[in-house]
Coordinates of C-alpha atoms in Angstrom, one line a residue:
Chain A
M1 CA 113.7 83.7 132.5
S2 CA 112.8 83.6 136.1
S3 CA 109.2 82.8 137.1
Y4 CA 109.0 85.9 139.2
R5 CA 106.1 88.2 138.3
I6 CA 104.3 90.9 140.2
Q7 CA 100.5 90.2 140.3
G8 CA 98.8 93.5 139.7
T9 CA 95.1 94.1 139.7
T10 CA 95.1 94.3 135.9
G11 CA 97.5 91.4 135.2
E12 CA 101.0 90.2 135.5
W13 CA 104.1 92.4 135.4
E14 CA 107.7 91.5 134.7
V15 CA 110.6 93.1 136.5
V16 CA 113.8 94.2 134.8
I17 CA 116.9 94.8 137.1
G18 CA 120.4 96.2 136.5
L19 CA 123.0 96.7 139.3
E20 CA 125.8 99.1 139.6
V21 CA 128.1 97.7 142.2
H22 CA 130.7 99.9 143.9
A23 CA 133.5 97.7 145.1
Q24 CA 136.4 99.2 147.1
V25 CA 139.7 98.0 145.6
T26 CA 141.9 96.3 148.2
S27 CA 145.0 98.5 148.4
N28 CA 147.3 100.0 150.9
S29 CA 147.0 103.5 149.7
K30 CA 144.4 105.6 147.8
L31 CA 143.8 105.8 144.0
F32 CA 145.6 109.1 143.4
S33 CA 147.5 109.8 146.7
G34 CA 149.8 108.1 149.1
A35 CA 147.4 108.3 152.1
A36 CA 146.3 105.0 153.7
A37 CA 143.1 103.4 152.5
S38 CA 142.3 101.3 155.5
F39 CA 139.0 101.4 157.4
G40 CA 138.2 102.8 160.8
A41 CA 141.0 105.3 161.5
E42 CA 140.5 108.5 163.4
P43 CA 138.7 111.2 161.3
N44 CA 140.8 113.0 158.7
T45 CA 144.0 111.2 159.7
Q46 CA 144.2 109.4 156.4
V47 CA 144.0 112.4 154.2
S48 CA 146.7 113.9 152.1
L49 CA 146.6 117.4 150.6
V50 CA 145.6 115.7 147.3
D51 CA 142.5 114.1 148.9
A52 CA 141.6 117.4 150.6
A53 CA 141.8 119.1 147.1
M54 CA 144.3 121.7 148.1
P55 CA 145.2 123.9 145.2
G56 CA 148.1 122.7 143.0
M57 CA 147.9 119.1 144.1
L58 CA 148.2 116.6 141.3
P59 CA 146.9 113.0 141.2
V60 CA 149.2 110.1 140.5
P61 CA 147.5 106.8 139.9
N62 CA 148.2 103.8 142.1
A63 CA 149.5 100.9 140.0
E64 CA 148.0 98.3 142.3
C65 CA 144.4 99.7 141.9
I66 CA 144.8 99.5 138.1
R67 CA 146.2 95.9 138.3
Q68 CA 143.2 94.8 140.5
A69 CA 140.7 96.3 138.2
V70 CA 142.3 94.5 135.3
R71 CA 142.4 91.2 137.2
T72 CA 138.7 91.6 138.1
G73 CA 137.9 92.2 134.5
L74 CA 139.8 89.1 133.4
A75 CA 137.9 87.1 136.1
I76 CA 134.6 87.9 134.5
D77 CA 135.9 87.2 131.0
A78 CA 135.8 90.8 130.1
Q79 CA 137.5 92.8 127.4
I80 CA 140.4 94.8 128.8
N81 CA 140.8 98.1 127.2
R82 CA 144.5 98.8 126.5
W83 CA 143.7 102.5 126.3
S84 CA 141.4 104.1 128.8
R85 CA 141.1 107.6 130.3
F86 CA 140.0 109.4 133.4
D87 CA 137.2 112.0 133.3
R88 CA 135.9 114.6 135.7
K89 CA 132.3 114.2 136.9
N90 CA 131.4 117.6 138.2
Y91 CA 129.1 118.3 141.2
F92 CA 129.2 120.1 144.4
Y93 CA 128.6 118.3 147.7
A94 CA 130.1 118.6 151.1
D95 CA 131.8 115.1 150.9
L96 CA 133.6 116.0 147.7
P97 CA 136.3 118.6 148.2
Q98 CA 137.5 118.7 144.6
G99 CA 134.0 119.6 143.3
Y100 CA 134.4 116.7 140.9
Q101 CA 135.0 113.0 141.1
I102 CA 137.7 111.5 138.9
S103 CA 136.0 108.6 137.1
Q104 CA 135.9 107.0 133.7
L105 CA 132.9 107.7 131.6
Y106 CA 133.9 107.6 128.0
H107 CA 136.7 105.1 128.0
P108 CA 136.5 102.6 130.9
I109 CA 139.4 100.3 131.7
V110 CA 137.2 97.1 131.4
G111 CA 134.6 96.5 128.8
E112 CA 132.0 93.8 128.2
G113 CA 132.1 90.7 130.4
H114 CA 129.7 88.4 132.2
L115 CA 129.2 86.0 135.1
D116 CA 127.0 83.0 135.6
I117 CA 124.4 82.5 138.3
D118 CA 123.3 79.0 139.2
A119 CA 119.8 77.5 139.0
D120 CA 118.1 77.6 142.4
E121 CA 114.6 76.1 142.1
K122 CA 113.6 77.2 145.6
A123 CA 114.4 80.8 144.8
G124 CA 112.6 80.6 141.5
I125 CA 115.7 80.6 139.3
L126 CA 114.8 77.7 137.0
E127 CA 118.1 77.4 135.1
D128 CA 121.7 78.6 135.1
K129 CA 121.8 82.1 133.7
R130 CA 124.5 84.3 132.3
I131 CA 124.3 87.9 133.4
G132 CA 126.1 90.5 131.3
V133 CA 128.5 93.0 132.7
E134 CA 128.6 96.1 130.6
R135 CA 131.8 97.7 132.0
I136 CA 134.0 98.2 135.0
H137 CA 135.6 101.6 135.6
V138 CA 137.9 102.9 138.3
E139 CA 137.0 106.0 140.3
Q140 CA 137.5 107.9 143.5
D141 CA 135.3 107.4 146.6
A142 CA 133.9 110.5 148.3
G143 CA 134.3 111.4 152.0
K144 CA 131.8 110.5 154.7
L145 CA 129.2 112.8 156.2
M146 CA 127.8 112.4 159.7
H147 CA 124.6 114.1 160.5
D148 CA 124.0 113.0 164.1
Q149 CA 126.9 114.7 165.9
H150 CA 125.5 118.2 166.1
P151 CA 122.1 119.9 165.9
T152 CA 122.8 122.2 163.0
R153 CA 126.1 121.0 161.4
S154 CA 127.1 118.0 159.4
Y155 CA 130.6 116.5 160.2
V156 CA 132.9 115.7 157.3
D157 CA 135.5 112.9 157.4
L158 CA 137.7 112.7 154.3
N159 CA 139.4 109.4 155.2
R160 CA 137.5 107.7 152.4
S161 CA 137.9 110.5 150.0
G162 CA 140.1 109.3 147.1
V163 CA 139.9 105.6 148.0
A164 CA 139.8 103.5 144.8
L165 CA 136.5 102.0 143.8
M166 CA 135.6 99.8 140.9
E167 CA 132.1 100.5 139.5
I168 CA 130.9 97.2 138.1
V169 CA 127.9 97.9 135.8
S170 CA 125.6 94.9 134.9
R171 CA 123.4 94.6 131.9
P172 CA 119.6 94.8 132.8
D173 CA 119.6 91.0 132.6
M174 CA 118.0 90.1 136.0
T175 CA 114.3 89.6 136.3
S176 CA 113.7 88.8 140.0
P177 CA 115.1 89.8 143.4
A178 CA 116.5 86.3 143.8
E179 CA 118.5 86.6 140.5
A180 CA 119.9 90.0 141.7
G181 CA 120.8 88.4 145.0
A182 CA 122.5 85.5 143.3
Y183 CA 124.4 87.9 141.0
L184 CA 125.6 89.9 144.0
R185 CA 126.7 86.8 145.9
K186 CA 128.5 85.5 142.8
L187 CA 130.2 88.8 142.1
R188 CA 131.2 89.1 145.8
A189 CA 132.7 85.5 145.7
I190 CA 134.7 86.3 142.5
L191 CA 136.0 89.6 144.0
R192 CA 137.1 87.8 147.1
Y193 CA 138.7 84.9 145.2
V194 CA 140.6 87.4 143.0
G195 CA 141.5 89.5 146.1
S196 CA 140.5 92.8 144.5
C197 CA 137.9 93.7 147.1
D198 CA 137.2 92.2 150.5
G199 CA 133.4 92.3 149.8
N200 CA 132.6 93.5 153.3
M201 CA 129.2 95.1 152.8
E202 CA 128.9 96.2 156.5
E203 CA 132.0 98.3 156.2
G204 CA 130.8 99.7 152.9
S205 CA 133.4 98.0 150.8
M206 CA 130.7 96.9 148.5
R207 CA 127.4 98.8 147.8
A208 CA 124.9 98.6 145.0
D209 CA 122.8 101.1 143.1
V210 CA 119.7 99.2 142.0
N211 CA 118.0 100.0 138.7
V212 CA 114.5 98.7 138.5
S213 CA 111.7 99.0 135.9
V214 CA 108.5 96.9 135.3
R215 CA 106.7 96.0 132.1
R216 CA 103.9 93.8 131.0
A217 CA 105.1 90.5 129.5
G218 CA 106.6 91.1 126.0
E219 CA 106.3 94.9 126.1
E220 CA 109.1 97.5 125.8
L221 CA 111.3 98.3 128.8
G222 CA 109.6 100.7 131.2
T223 CA 111.1 103.8 132.8
R224 CA 113.6 102.9 135.5
T225 CA 114.4 104.3 138.9
E226 CA 117.7 104.1 140.6
T227 CA 117.9 103.3 144.3
K228 CA 121.3 104.4 145.6
N229 CA 123.8 102.8 148.0
V230 CA 122.1 99.7 149.2
N231 CA 124.5 97.8 151.3
S232 CA 123.5 94.2 151.8
V233 CA 122.3 91.4 149.5
R234 CA 119.1 91.2 151.6
F235 CA 118.4 94.9 151.3
V236 CA 119.0 94.9 147.5
M237 CA 116.4 92.1 147.3
Q238 CA 114.0 94.1 149.5
A239 CA 114.5 97.3 147.6
I240 CA 113.7 95.6 144.3
E241 CA 110.6 93.9 145.7
H242 CA 109.3 97.2 147.1
E243 CA 110.3 99.3 144.2
A244 CA 108.8 96.9 141.6
N245 CA 105.5 96.7 143.5
R246 CA 105.4 100.5 144.0
Q247 CA 105.9 101.0 140.2
V248 CA 103.1 98.5 139.4
D249 CA 100.8 100.4 141.8
V250 CA 101.6 103.7 140.2
L251 CA 101.1 102.4 136.6
E252 CA 97.9 100.6 137.4
A253 CA 96.5 103.7 139.0
G254 CA 97.1 105.5 135.7
G255 CA 100.3 107.2 136.8
K256 CA 103.7 107.5 135.2
I257 CA 107.1 106.4 136.5
V258 CA 109.5 109.3 136.8
Q259 CA 113.2 108.5 136.1
E260 CA 114.7 109.5 139.5
T261 CA 117.1 108.6 142.2
R262 CA 115.6 107.0 145.3
L263 CA 116.8 106.1 148.8
F264 CA 116.3 102.8 150.5
N265 CA 115.3 102.7 154.2
P266 CA 116.5 99.5 155.8
D267 CA 114.2 99.9 158.8
T268 CA 111.0 99.8 156.7
G269 CA 112.3 98.0 153.6
T270 CA 110.9 100.8 151.5
T271 CA 112.3 103.3 149.0
R272 CA 111.6 107.0 148.8
S273 CA 112.4 109.7 146.3
M274 CA 115.5 111.8 146.8
R275 CA 114.1 115.3 146.2
S276 CA 117.3 116.6 144.6
K277 CA 117.4 119.6 142.3
E278 CA 116.8 118.9 138.7
D279 CA 120.3 119.9 137.6
A280 CA 122.0 117.8 140.2
H281 CA 122.8 115.3 137.5
D282 CA 124.2 117.7 135.0
Y283 CA 127.7 116.3 135.6
R284 CA 129.4 118.0 132.6
Y285 CA 132.0 115.2 132.2
F286 CA 135.2 116.1 130.5
P287 CA 138.7 114.5 130.3
D288 CA 140.7 115.2 133.4
P289 CA 143.6 117.4 132.2
D290 CA 145.7 116.3 135.2
L291 CA 145.9 112.8 133.9
L292 CA 147.3 111.3 130.7
P293 CA 145.5 108.4 129.1
L294 CA 146.1 105.1 130.8
E295 CA 147.8 102.7 128.4
L296 CA 148.3 99.0 129.3
T297 CA 151.0 96.8 127.8
E298 CA 150.3 93.3 126.7
A299 CA 152.8 92.1 129.2
F300 CA 151.0 93.9 132.1
V301 CA 147.7 92.3 131.1
E302 CA 149.3 88.9 130.8
D303 CA 150.9 89.2 134.2
C304 CA 147.4 90.0 135.6
R305 CA 146.0 87.0 133.9
A306 CA 148.7 84.7 135.2
S307 CA 148.2 85.9 138.7
L308 CA 144.5 84.9 138.8
P309 CA 143.6 82.0 141.2
E310 CA 141.3 79.2 140.3
L311 CA 137.9 80.8 140.3
P312 CA 134.7 79.5 142.0
D313 CA 133.0 77.9 139.0
A314 CA 136.2 76.1 137.9
K315 CA 136.9 75.0 141.4
R316 CA 133.5 73.7 141.9
A317 CA 133.6 71.7 138.6
R318 CA 137.0 70.3 139.6
Y319 CA 135.7 69.2 143.1
I320 CA 132.8 67.4 141.4
E321 CA 134.7 65.9 138.5
T322 CA 138.1 65.2 139.8
L323 CA 137.6 64.8 143.6
G324 CA 134.2 63.0 143.3
I325 CA 132.5 65.4 145.8
S326 CA 128.7 65.8 145.5
A327 CA 127.4 68.8 143.6
Y328 CA 125.8 70.2 146.7
N329 CA 128.9 69.9 148.9
A330 CA 131.1 71.3 146.1
A331 CA 128.9 74.3 145.7
V332 CA 129.0 75.1 149.5
L333 CA 132.7 74.4 149.8
T334 CA 133.6 76.8 147.0
A335 CA 131.1 79.6 147.7
E336 CA 133.5 81.4 150.0
V337 CA 137.2 81.6 149.3
E338 CA 138.0 81.0 153.0
T339 CA 136.1 77.8 153.1
A340 CA 137.8 76.5 149.9
R341 CA 141.2 77.5 151.2
W342 CA 140.6 75.7 154.5
F343 CA 139.3 72.6 152.7
E344 CA 142.3 72.5 150.4
A345 CA 144.6 72.9 153.3
L346 CA 142.9 69.8 154.8
L347 CA 143.5 67.9 151.5
D348 CA 147.1 69.0 151.4
Q349 CA 147.5 67.4 154.8
G350 CA 146.5 64.1 153.2
A351 CA 142.8 63.9 154.0
E352 CA 140.7 61.9 151.5
A353 CA 138.4 64.3 149.6
K354 CA 135.0 62.9 150.0
Q355 CA 135.4 62.0 153.6
A356 CA 136.9 65.4 154.3
A357 CA 134.1 67.2 152.4
N358 CA 131.4 65.4 154.5
W359 CA 133.3 66.1 157.7
V360 CA 133.7 69.8 157.0
M361 CA 130.0 70.1 155.9
S362 CA 128.6 68.4 159.0
E363 CA 131.0 68.4 161.9
L364 CA 133.1 71.5 161.3
F365 CA 130.3 73.7 160.1
G366 CA 128.1 72.5 162.9
A367 CA 130.8 73.3 165.5
L368 CA 131.6 76.7 164.0
N369 CA 127.9 77.6 163.9
R370 CA 127.5 76.7 167.5
L371 CA 130.6 78.7 168.5
G372 CA 129.6 81.6 166.2
K373 CA 133.0 81.5 164.5
S374 CA 134.0 81.9 160.9
I375 CA 136.2 79.3 159.3
E376 CA 139.3 81.5 159.3
H377 CA 139.0 81.5 163.1
S378 CA 138.3 77.8 163.4
P379 CA 139.7 76.6 166.7
V380 CA 140.8 73.4 165.0
S381 CA 143.4 73.7 162.2
P382 CA 143.4 71.8 158.9
A383 CA 146.4 69.8 160.1
Q384 CA 144.6 68.8 163.4
A385 CA 141.5 67.9 161.4
A386 CA 143.5 65.8 159.0
E387 CA 145.0 63.8 162.0
L388 CA 141.4 63.2 163.3
L389 CA 140.2 62.0 159.9
T390 CA 143.3 59.7 159.6
L391 CA 142.3 58.1 162.9
V392 CA 138.9 57.3 161.4
T393 CA 140.3 55.9 158.2
D394 CA 142.8 53.6 160.0
G395 CA 140.0 52.2 162.2
T396 CA 141.3 53.7 165.5
L397 CA 138.1 55.8 165.8
S398 CA 134.5 55.0 164.9
G399 CA 132.3 57.8 163.6
S400 CA 130.7 58.4 166.9
L401 CA 134.1 58.3 168.8
A402 CA 135.5 60.8 166.3
K403 CA 132.6 63.2 167.2
Q404 CA 133.6 62.8 170.9
V405 CA 137.2 63.4 170.1
F406 CA 136.4 66.5 167.9
E407 CA 134.4 68.0 170.8
K408 CA 137.4 67.6 173.1
M409 CA 139.6 69.1 170.5
L410 CA 137.4 72.1 170.3
E411 CA 137.4 72.4 174.1
T412 CA 141.0 71.8 174.8
G413 CA 142.9 72.6 171.6
D414 CA 144.7 69.3 172.0
S415 CA 145.5 67.1 169.1
A416 CA 143.3 64.1 168.3
G417 CA 146.1 61.6 169.0
T418 CA 146.7 63.1 172.5
I419 CA 143.0 63.0 173.3
V420 CA 142.7 59.4 172.2
E421 CA 145.6 58.3 174.3
R422 CA 144.7 60.3 177.4
D423 CA 141.0 59.5 177.5
G424 CA 141.3 56.0 176.2
L425 CA 138.8 56.7 173.4
K426 CA 140.3 54.2 171.0
Q427 CA 137.9 51.9 169.2
T428 CA 138.5 48.3 170.0
S429 CA 138.3 45.4 167.5
D430 CA 139.3 42.9 170.2
T431 CA 136.9 40.1 169.3
G432 CA 137.3 38.3 172.7
A433 CA 136.1 41.4 174.6
I434 CA 133.3 42.1 172.2
E435 CA 132.1 38.5 172.3
A436 CA 132.0 38.5 176.1
V437 CA 129.9 41.7 176.0
I438 CA 127.6 40.2 173.4
A439 CA 127.1 37.1 175.5
D440 CA 126.2 39.3 178.4
V441 CA 123.7 41.4 176.4
L442 CA 122.0 38.3 175.1
A443 CA 121.7 36.8 178.6
K444 CA 120.2 40.0 179.9
N445 CA 117.6 40.3 177.2
P446 CA 116.0 36.8 176.8
G447 CA 112.7 38.3 175.7
Q448 CA 114.1 40.1 172.7
L449 CA 116.3 37.2 171.9
E450 CA 113.3 34.9 171.6
Q451 CA 111.4 37.4 169.4
Y452 CA 114.5 37.8 167.2
R453 CA 114.8 34.1 166.7
S454 CA 111.1 33.8 166.0
G455 CA 111.6 36.1 163.0
K456 CA 111.6 39.7 164.3
E457 CA 114.9 40.6 162.6
A458 CA 114.5 44.3 163.1
L459 CA 115.7 43.7 166.7
F460 CA 119.2 43.2 165.3
G461 CA 119.7 47.0 165.7
F462 CA 118.6 46.7 169.3
F463 CA 121.4 44.3 170.1
V464 CA 124.0 46.4 168.2
G465 CA 122.9 49.4 170.3
Q466 CA 123.0 47.5 173.6
T467 CA 126.5 46.1 172.8
M468 CA 127.9 49.5 171.8
K469 CA 126.3 51.1 174.9
A470 CA 127.9 48.4 177.1
M471 CA 131.2 49.2 175.5
A472 CA 130.8 53.0 175.9
G473 CA 130.8 53.4 172.1
K474 CA 134.3 52.1 171.7
A475 CA 133.7 48.9 169.9
N476 CA 134.4 48.7 166.2
P477 CA 130.8 48.7 164.7
A478 CA 131.8 46.4 161.8
V479 CA 133.3 43.8 164.2
V480 CA 130.2 44.1 166.5
N481 CA 127.9 43.5 163.5
E482 CA 129.9 40.5 162.4
L483 CA 130.1 38.9 165.9
L484 CA 126.5 39.6 166.7
K485 CA 125.3 37.9 163.5
K486 CA 127.4 34.9 164.5
A487 CA 126.0 34.8 168.1
L488 CA 122.4 35.2 167.0
G489 CA 122.9 32.4 164.5
Chain B
M1 CA 125.9 126.9 118.6
S2 CA 125.0 129.8 120.9
V3 CA 123.9 130.4 124.4
D4 CA 121.0 132.4 125.7
H5 CA 120.5 134.2 129.1
A6 CA 118.9 131.1 130.7
T7 CA 121.8 128.9 129.7
V8 CA 124.4 131.3 131.1
R9 CA 122.5 131.5 134.4
K10 CA 122.3 127.7 134.5
I11 CA 126.1 127.3 133.8
A12 CA 126.8 129.8 136.5
S13 CA 124.6 128.1 139.0
L14 CA 126.2 124.7 138.2
A15 CA 129.6 126.2 138.8
R16 CA 128.3 127.9 142.0
I17 CA 129.2 131.3 140.6
A18 CA 126.9 134.2 141.5
V19 CA 126.2 136.4 138.5
T20 CA 124.1 139.6 138.4
D21 CA 121.7 140.4 135.6
D22 CA 124.2 142.9 134.2
Q23 CA 126.9 140.4 134.1
V24 CA 124.7 137.9 132.4
E25 CA 123.9 140.6 129.8
A26 CA 127.6 141.1 129.1
M27 CA 128.5 137.4 129.2
V28 CA 126.0 136.2 126.6
P29 CA 127.7 137.9 123.6
E30 CA 131.2 137.2 125.1
L31 CA 130.5 133.5 125.3
N32 CA 128.8 133.4 121.9
N33 CA 131.9 135.1 120.4
I34 CA 134.1 132.3 121.9
L35 CA 131.7 129.6 120.7
G36 CA 131.7 131.2 117.2
W37 CA 135.4 131.0 117.1
I38 CA 135.4 127.4 118.2
E39 CA 132.9 126.7 115.4
Q40 CA 135.3 128.2 113.0
L41 CA 137.9 125.7 114.0
G42 CA 135.4 123.0 113.1
E43 CA 135.7 124.0 109.5
V44 CA 139.1 122.2 109.4
D45 CA 138.8 118.5 108.4
T46 CA 140.3 116.6 111.4
S47 CA 138.7 113.2 110.6
A48 CA 142.1 111.6 110.1
V49 CA 143.8 113.2 113.1
Q50 CA 144.0 111.5 116.5
P51 CA 142.8 113.7 119.4
M52 CA 145.9 115.2 121.1
T53 CA 146.1 114.2 124.8
A54 CA 149.5 115.8 125.5
V55 CA 151.9 118.1 123.8
I56 CA 154.9 115.8 124.3
P57 CA 154.7 112.0 123.8
N58 CA 154.5 110.8 127.4
A59 CA 152.9 107.9 129.2
L60 CA 150.8 108.1 132.4
R61 CA 153.2 107.3 135.3
L62 CA 151.8 105.0 138.0
R63 CA 153.1 104.9 141.6
D64 CA 153.7 101.9 143.9
D65 CA 151.0 101.0 146.4
V66 CA 152.7 102.3 149.5
V67 CA 151.5 104.7 152.2
T68 CA 153.6 107.8 151.9
D69 CA 151.2 110.5 152.9
G70 CA 148.4 111.4 155.2
D71 CA 148.5 111.8 159.0
V72 CA 148.6 115.6 158.6
R73 CA 145.2 116.4 160.1
D74 CA 146.1 119.7 161.4
A75 CA 147.4 120.9 158.0
V76 CA 144.3 119.5 156.3
L77 CA 141.9 121.3 158.7
K78 CA 144.0 124.5 159.0
N79 CA 142.0 126.5 156.5
A80 CA 138.6 125.1 157.3
P81 CA 136.1 127.8 158.2
Q82 CA 134.9 125.5 161.0
A83 CA 136.3 122.2 162.4
E84 CA 135.3 120.2 165.5
Q85 CA 136.8 117.1 167.0
G86 CA 138.9 116.4 164.0
F87 CA 136.0 116.8 161.5
F88 CA 135.3 119.6 159.0
T89 CA 131.8 120.9 159.9
V90 CA 129.4 122.3 157.4
P91 CA 125.8 123.5 157.5
K92 CA 123.7 120.4 157.9
V93 CA 123.2 118.7 154.5
I94 CA 120.7 115.9 154.7
E95 CA 118.6 114.3 152.0

């Protein structure tokens, strides 16, 4: 149970949240037609006569969309239904040429599963928590309406019409905006690891319908509202916050919550009622007579299972237990599939795990942040990074020299070895040279030397600093320490 | 089970079919006749019979995930009452 409560004027309220996530299945073509499913094409160029609902056109399901839904179900430990069926959900809207959406109401392809969110004290999630997933079903997306192109007309683009979606329905197991955010982030990570959805919320590949109700501690569930089509983790959290507070205000003023559909306004962070007609939700579902039931063989399901990659939780546990990486670093390195992929490529090139983890977390992330680049577009490749780290391990470069070399790698794209040779950035362990510099440093700082010898040992660091500075950072710090100790007696 | 006038009007409206009062008047007994007949079928005990999904034993065929269609915008828009700049246009629908 999260510590999140709404403080009303009459007492504390708990919030109950369920999420229905629509995730676009990664596929080349649509769920029931051979038109392309990619994003951003010219309007109505990726529309077949099936998607435009021309009379006599028949849907034929895309095997890949079915496979990806099953793989997603397996990744959340869900029951895979060997027998499922498509139903028609009937309603009229300008973005739905068929007059019905082909969906799965009665017999979804994926049944009960779950995913785990991690404790995050700062966010008020006190312990790890399992969130139930009630079902995943496969359905068609609708087209897109544009209202700002013409004063009196709406423009309809059917490119999205018929693209495959997975609707992933959670149990109402979340009790704070932070838990809902953590659930969405975890779900997104799993989808991206599995490769069944690119998780790109800006392009609409993932959107959430947010169900919220409030109740006093220990009481029965309250009436819920559903806020439709919220398209970022932050907006979902805002929508919950606003909606829960609104409901508390209504209830405390003696009002009642109406079960209704609401819209989220990202500019104000508020929700408002969609004043649809009452019968808008009378969908009159019935089995689609154009489609036979979908039956999956054991072999198909086992192939799906065998094709799953190592998932985020398992990977993180392995990083901690087998590779000895800190819990925090392991969590960050496995949160995004691209980061984990890059990191593992670095290990494949022979880098030592803990050193590599620290370097990625501090140096690489720092540089990518500064450059505004994602890790897939890192200017330095895992192989180049591995070479740099090897030069640190074998003593050629000190930590600070490695930073300098890395900067130059980013600027020039040259390899670490080339830069070290060209710019003479090699660390020196030449005791004779270092001793000479130390003698010089001591001679130039007689005051500090006297203080040190009369007991102010903290000045040791000062001498190290002066020596390193005189050698332009190229002296091996371990050798400097050793020789200084000797010289200072 | 039977339907009344209000139900017939509602079904018609959900199906976007305009019906006159006379038509509703005629349709109520017609539909109730059909419903009565369906109810008669309910007298047969089918508890041990699987729902029939097809008349011949046949599995749902799936297709490979390749792009084989689309890029036929002119054909798609050909019968549209109104189209502009590659879009269908409809009377403004905004929530």
